[in-house]
CSV table of C-alpha atoms and ligand atoms in Angstrom, one decimal:
chain,number,residue,atom,x,y,z
A,1,MET,CA,4.0,-4.0,-14.0
A,2,THR,CA,3.3,-4.1,-17.5
A,3,PRO,CA,2.8,-7.4,-19.6
A,4,THR,CA,5.2,-7.1,-21.9
A,5,ALA,CA,8.5,-5.3,-22.6
A,6,THR,CA,7.4,-1.9,-22.9
A,7,THR,CA,8.7,1.7,-21.0
A,8,ASP,CA,7.3,2.9,-18.0
A,9,HIS,CA,7.3,6.2,-19.1
A,10,PRO,CA,6.7,7.3,-22.7
A,11,GLU,CA,9.6,10.1,-22.7
A,12,THR,CA,12.7,7.4,-22.4
A,13,PRO,CA,15.6,7.9,-24.3
A,14,THR,CA,16.6,4.6,-24.1
A,15,GLN,CA,14.2,3.6,-27.5
A,16,ASP,CA,16.2,0.6,-28.5
A,17,GLY,CA,15.8,-1.6,-25.9
A,18,SER,CA,18.6,-2.0,-25.1
A,19,ASP,CA,18.1,-1.5,-21.1
A,20,PRO,CA,18.4,-4.4,-19.6
A,21,ARG,CA,15.7,-3.7,-17.5
A,22,CYS,CA,13.6,-3.8,-20.2
A,23,ILE,CA,13.9,-7.5,-21.3
A,24,PRO,CA,11.5,-9.8,-19.8
A,25,HIS,CA,12.5,-12.8,-17.6
A,26,LYS,CA,11.5,-16.3,-18.1
A,27,MET,CA,10.8,-17.7,-14.5
A,28,THR,CA,12.9,-20.3,-13.2
A,29,GLY,CA,11.2,-20.9,-10.1
A,30,PRO,CA,8.3,-19.3,-8.3
A,31,LEU,CA,8.8,-15.9,-7.2
A,32,PRO,CA,8.3,-15.1,-3.5
A,33,VAL,CA,5.1,-14.2,-2.2
A,34,GLY,CA,3.4,-11.9,0.5
A,35,ASP,CA,5.8,-12.7,4.0
A,36,GLU,CA,8.3,-14.6,1.7
A,37,CYS,CA,9.4,-10.8,-0.2
A,38,LEU,CA,12.1,-9.9,2.0
A,39,TYR,CA,13.1,-5.9,2.5
A,40,PRO,CA,16.1,-5.0,0.5
A,41,ASN,CA,19.0,-2.8,2.0
A,42,TYR,CA,18.3,0.3,0.6
A,43,SER,CA,20.8,3.3,0.5
A,44,ALA,CA,19.5,6.3,2.1
A,45,GLU,CA,19.8,7.5,-1.6
A,46,GLU,CA,17.1,5.2,-2.5
A,47,GLN,CA,14.9,6.0,0.2
A,48,ASP,CA,15.2,9.8,-0.8
A,49,VAL,CA,14.5,8.9,-4.3
A,50,TRP,CA,11.3,7.3,-2.8
A,51,LYS,CA,10.5,10.2,-0.9
A,52,THR,CA,10.5,12.7,-4.1
A,53,LEU,CA,8.5,11.1,-6.2
A,54,TYR,CA,5.7,10.4,-3.6
A,55,ALA,CA,6.0,14.1,-2.9
A,56,ARG,CA,5.6,15.4,-6.1
A,57,MET,CA,3.0,13.0,-7.0
A,58,GLU,CA,1.3,13.8,-4.2
A,59,THR,CA,0.9,17.6,-5.2
A,60,LEU,CA,-0.9,16.4,-8.3
A,61,LEU,CA,-3.3,14.2,-7.2
A,62,PRO,CA,-6.3,16.2,-6.1
A,63,GLY,CA,-8.8,17.0,-9.0
A,64,ARG,CA,-6.8,14.6,-11.3
A,65,ALA,CA,-6.8,11.1,-9.5
A,66,ALA,CA,-10.0,8.9,-9.4
A,67,ASP,CA,-11.6,8.9,-6.2
A,68,GLU,CA,-11.3,5.2,-6.2
A,69,TYR,CA,-7.3,5.4,-6.5
A,70,ILE,CA,-7.7,8.1,-3.4
A,71,THR,CA,-9.6,5.6,-1.4
A,72,GLY,CA,-7.0,2.5,-2.4
A,73,LEU,CA,-4.1,4.9,-1.6
A,74,ARG,CA,-5.5,6.0,1.8
A,75,ALA,CA,-6.6,2.6,2.6
A,76,LEU,CA,-3.2,0.9,2.2
A,77,ASP,CA,-1.2,3.9,3.8
A,78,LEU,CA,1.6,3.9,2.0
A,79,ASP,CA,4.7,5.5,3.8
A,80,ARG,CA,5.8,8.4,2.2
A,81,ASP,CA,8.9,9.0,3.4
A,82,ARG,CA,10.2,5.1,2.7
A,83,ILE,CA,10.0,2.6,0.6
A,84,PRO,CA,7.3,-0.1,1.6
A,85,ARG,CA,7.7,-3.2,2.5
A,86,LEU,CA,6.3,-5.9,-0.3
A,87,SER,CA,5.2,-8.0,2.4
A,88,ASP,CA,3.3,-5.2,4.0
A,89,VAL,CA,1.7,-4.0,1.3
A,90,SER,CA,0.6,-7.7,0.2
A,91,ARG,CA,-1.3,-8.3,3.4
A,92,LYS,CA,-3.4,-5.1,3.3
A,93,LEU,CA,-4.5,-6.2,-0.4
A,94,ASP,CA,-5.2,-9.5,0.9
A,95,GLN,CA,-7.1,-7.8,3.2
A,96,ALA,CA,-9.3,-5.8,1.1
A,97,THR,CA,-9.4,-8.1,-1.9
A,98,GLY,CA,-7.7,-11.2,-1.2
A,99,TRP,CA,-4.7,-10.2,-3.6
A,100,LYS,CA,-1.0,-10.9,-2.6
A,101,ILE,CA,2.0,-9.3,-4.1
A,102,ALA,CA,5.3,-11.3,-5.4
A,103,ARG,CA,8.9,-10.2,-5.7
A,104,THR,CA,9.7,-10.0,-9.5
A,105,PRO,CA,13.2,-9.5,-9.8
A,106,GLY,CA,11.9,-7.3,-13.7
A,107,LEU,CA,9.6,-7.1,-16.5
A,108,LEU,CA,7.8,-11.0,-16.5
A,109,ASP,CA,7.6,-13.1,-19.5
A,110,ALA,CA,4.0,-12.0,-20.6
A,111,HIS,CA,3.0,-15.7,-19.7
A,112,ASP,CA,4.2,-15.8,-16.7
A,113,PHE,CA,2.5,-12.3,-15.9
A,114,PHE,CA,-0.9,-13.3,-16.2
A,115,SER,CA,-0.9,-16.3,-14.7
A,116,TYR,CA,0.2,-14.4,-11.9
A,117,LEU,CA,-2.8,-12.1,-12.6
A,118,ALA,CA,-5.0,-15.0,-12.7
A,119,ASN,CA,-4.6,-16.0,-9.5
A,120,ARG,CA,-4.9,-12.6,-7.7
A,121,VAL,CA,-1.2,-12.1,-7.8
A,122,PHE,CA,0.7,-9.2,-8.4
A,123,PRO,CA,4.4,-9.0,-9.9
A,124,SER,CA,6.2,-6.0,-8.3
A,125,THR,CA,9.8,-5.1,-8.4
A,126,ASP,CA,11.4,-3.9,-5.4
A,127,TYR,CA,14.1,-1.8,-7.0
A,128,ILE,CA,13.7,1.9,-7.5
A,129,ARG,CA,14.9,4.3,-10.5
A,130,ALA,CA,18.2,6.8,-10.4
A,131,ARG,CA,17.3,10.4,-9.2
A,132,SER,CA,18.5,10.7,-12.9
A,133,GLU,CA,15.3,9.2,-13.8
A,134,LEU,CA,12.8,11.3,-11.7
A,135,ASP,CA,10.7,11.9,-14.5
A,136,TYR,CA,11.1,8.7,-16.9
A,137,THR,CA,12.6,5.1,-16.8
A,138,PRO,CA,12.4,3.0,-19.3
A,139,ALA,CA,11.0,-0.1,-17.4
A,140,PRO,CA,9.0,-0.5,-14.3
A,141,ASP,CA,10.4,0.3,-10.4
A,142,CYS,CA,8.7,0.4,-7.3
A,143,PHE,CA,7.2,3.4,-7.3
A,144,HIS,CA,5.2,2.4,-10.8
A,145,ASP,CA,4.0,-0.8,-9.1
A,146,ILE,CA,3.3,-0.1,-5.4
A,147,PHE,CA,2.6,3.9,-5.7
A,148,GLY,CA,1.2,3.4,-9.3
A,149,HIS,CA,-0.6,0.4,-9.5
A,150,THR,CA,-1.3,-1.2,-5.8
A,151,PRO,CA,-4.3,1.2,-4.7
A,152,MET,CA,-6.2,0.8,-7.3
A,153,ILE,CA,-6.1,-3.5,-6.6
A,154,VAL,CA,-8.1,-2.0,-3.2
A,155,HIS,CA,-10.9,-1.8,-5.5
A,156,PRO,CA,-13.2,-5.0,-5.4
A,157,ARG,CA,-14.4,-4.1,-8.8
A,158,PHE,CA,-10.9,-3.3,-10.7
A,159,ALA,CA,-9.4,-5.8,-8.7
A,160,ASP,CA,-12.1,-8.5,-10.4
A,161,PHE,CA,-11.2,-7.1,-14.0
A,162,TYR,CA,-7.7,-7.1,-13.4
A,163,GLN,CA,-7.8,-11.0,-12.7
A,164,LYS,CA,-10.4,-11.4,-15.6
A,165,ILE,CA,-7.5,-10.2,-17.8
A,166,GLY,CA,-5.2,-12.5,-16.6
A,167,GLN,CA,-7.4,-15.3,-17.0
A,168,ALA,CA,-8.4,-14.4,-20.7
A,169,ALA,CA,-4.9,-13.7,-22.1
A,170,LEU,CA,-4.4,-17.4,-20.5
A,171,ASN,CA,-6.8,-18.3,-22.7
A,172,CYS,CA,-5.7,-16.3,-26.0
A,173,LYS,CA,-5.2,-18.7,-28.8
A,174,ASP,CA,-4.2,-16.5,-31.8
A,175,ALA,CA,-2.1,-13.4,-32.2
A,176,ALA,CA,-4.6,-11.0,-33.6
A,177,THR,CA,-6.9,-11.6,-30.0
A,178,GLU,CA,-3.8,-11.4,-28.0
A,179,GLU,CA,-2.7,-8.4,-29.3
A,180,GLY,CA,-6.5,-6.7,-28.9
A,181,LEU,CA,-6.2,-7.8,-25.2
A,182,THR,CA,-2.9,-5.9,-24.7
A,183,ARG,CA,-4.4,-2.9,-25.9
A,184,ILE,CA,-7.4,-2.9,-23.8
A,185,TYR,CA,-4.8,-3.5,-20.6
A,186,TRP,CA,-2.7,-1.0,-22.3
A,187,PHE,CA,-6.0,1.8,-22.4
A,188,THR,CA,-7.5,0.5,-19.1
A,189,VAL,CA,-5.0,-0.9,-16.3
A,190,GLU,CA,-2.1,1.6,-17.3
A,191,PHE,CA,-3.7,4.8,-19.2
A,192,GLY,CA,-7.2,4.3,-18.0
A,193,LEU,CA,-9.5,7.6,-17.2
A,194,ILE,CA,-12.9,7.7,-15.5
A,195,LYS,CA,-16.0,9.7,-14.9
A,196,ASN,CA,-16.3,10.8,-11.7
A,197,PRO,CA,-19.0,12.6,-10.0
A,198,SER,CA,-16.9,15.8,-9.7
A,199,GLY,CA,-15.2,15.3,-13.6
A,200,LEU,CA,-12.7,13.3,-15.5
A,201,ARG,CA,-10.0,11.4,-13.6
A,202,ILE,CA,-7.5,9.4,-14.0
A,203,TYR,CA,-7.3,5.3,-13.0
A,204,GLY,CA,-4.4,4.5,-15.0
A,205,ASN,CA,-1.5,3.4,-13.3
A,206,GLY,CA,1.4,4.4,-15.9
A,207,ILE,CA,-0.4,8.2,-15.8
A,208,ILE,CA,-0.1,8.1,-12.1
A,209,SER,CA,2.9,7.3,-11.7
A,210,SER,CA,4.5,10.0,-14.0
A,211,TYR,CA,4.7,13.3,-13.5
A,212,GLY,CA,4.3,14.9,-16.7
A,213,GLU,CA,1.7,12.3,-18.3
A,214,THR,CA,-0.6,13.4,-14.9
A,215,GLN,CA,-0.2,16.7,-16.0
A,216,HIS,CA,-0.7,16.4,-19.6
A,217,CYS,CA,-3.6,13.8,-19.9
A,218,LEU,CA,-6.3,15.8,-18.7
A,219,THR,CA,-5.7,18.8,-20.9
A,220,ASP,CA,-7.6,19.4,-24.7
A,221,LYS,CA,-4.2,18.3,-26.0
A,222,VAL,CA,-5.5,15.1,-25.6
A,223,THR,CA,-8.6,13.6,-27.6
A,224,LYS,CA,-11.0,10.8,-25.1
A,225,ILE,CA,-13.0,8.7,-26.4
A,226,PRO,CA,-15.8,6.2,-24.3
A,227,TYR,CA,-14.5,3.0,-23.3
A,228,THR,CA,-15.5,-0.3,-25.6
A,229,PRO,CA,-13.5,-3.2,-25.8
A,230,GLU,CA,-13.7,-3.6,-29.4
A,231,ARG,CA,-12.7,0.2,-29.7
A,232,LEU,CA,-9.5,-0.2,-27.2
A,233,ALA,CA,-8.4,-3.4,-29.6
A,234,GLN,CA,-8.5,-1.5,-32.4
A,235,GLN,CA,-6.0,1.4,-31.1
A,236,ALA,CA,-2.5,0.8,-31.7
A,237,TYR,CA,-0.4,2.6,-29.1
A,238,ASP,CA,3.0,4.5,-29.5
A,239,ILE,CA,5.3,3.4,-26.3
A,240,TRP,CA,7.4,6.7,-26.8
A,241,HIS,CA,5.0,9.6,-26.6
A,242,PHE,CA,2.5,10.7,-24.1
A,243,GLN,CA,-0.8,8.8,-24.9
A,244,ASN,CA,-3.4,9.9,-27.4
A,245,PRO,CA,-6.1,9.1,-27.3
A,246,LEU,CA,-7.2,8.1,-24.2
A,247,PHE,CA,-10.5,5.9,-23.4
A,248,VAL,CA,-13.0,6.9,-20.7
A,249,ILE,CA,-14.8,4.5,-18.5
A,250,ASP,CA,-18.4,5.5,-16.7
A,251,SER,CA,-17.5,3.5,-13.8
A,252,PHE,CA,-15.6,-0.3,-13.0
A,253,ASP,CA,-19.0,-1.9,-13.3
A,254,GLN,CA,-19.0,-0.9,-16.3
A,255,LEU,CA,-15.4,-1.5,-17.4
A,256,GLU,CA,-15.4,-5.5,-15.9
A,257,ASN,CA,-19.1,-6.0,-17.4
A,258,GLU,CA,-17.9,-5.2,-21.0
A,259,PHE,CA,-14.7,-6.9,-20.8
A,260,VAL,CA,-16.3,-10.3,-19.4
A,261,ARG,CA,-18.8,-9.5,-22.7
A,262,TRP,CA,-15.8,-9.1,-25.1
A,263,SER,CA,-14.1,-12.0,-23.8
A,264,LYS,CA,-17.2,-14.4,-23.7
A,265,GLU,CA,-17.6,-13.5,-27.4
A,266,ARG,CA,-14.1,-14.1,-28.6
A,267,GLY,CA,-14.1,-17.6,-25.9
A,268,LEU,CA,-11.5,-16.3,-23.4
A,269,LEU,CA,-13.6,-16.7,-20.2
B,1,LIG,FE1,2.5,-0.8,-15.0
């Protein structure tokens, strides 16, 4: 999930936001969580779209995905051939870091979304994109949410950082700080890079669930800037194109420590 009505992939042709999947839902009641998430009656075509997406992305991960992402993906042991059950992924996340998954019908209103993060619950969709949208989709689907997001939530420091983003967002009182926080979310959770011992790697969920962006982001066409929350908060982004610049953390300890400092200086934590 992303916190606002943005695109899952920057090359979507539906740039006017008219796709109903891009309109945030205001919740009318609590979402089903963990074992309350029922498994949809997916068609064989939908299962095959998952299988195709997984197989394509798996070939790109070596030498590109962060060690921490790969570790999380292995720990979750996601099914390659069938769309995973949210209840199963939720149970594994709970064992790893105390996070659970809630099933959301689509994009959530930002306040609702951050409220769930603040309580260590990740709102995930359970529908999958059409085959015609393998390379891009105008809104999050379960490939983005499950394959992209959940492996990083296995990492203890990332999991704590993700919760603190939710807590800080709920305490935002002014629009400028809120915009800065949204940019920090964008350039870390969705589009972050990290210096691993073996080189520059991807941990951003928006990149790792996008075939094109994963191949593009580590090239010389993209400017890489060291992570500081102040710098990220100033960086506007264009959701319709590949992201440039991108921001590089040294470690997840640095990611969280610097974010906590920035948030405390603004009375958000
Ligand atoms: Fe997302």
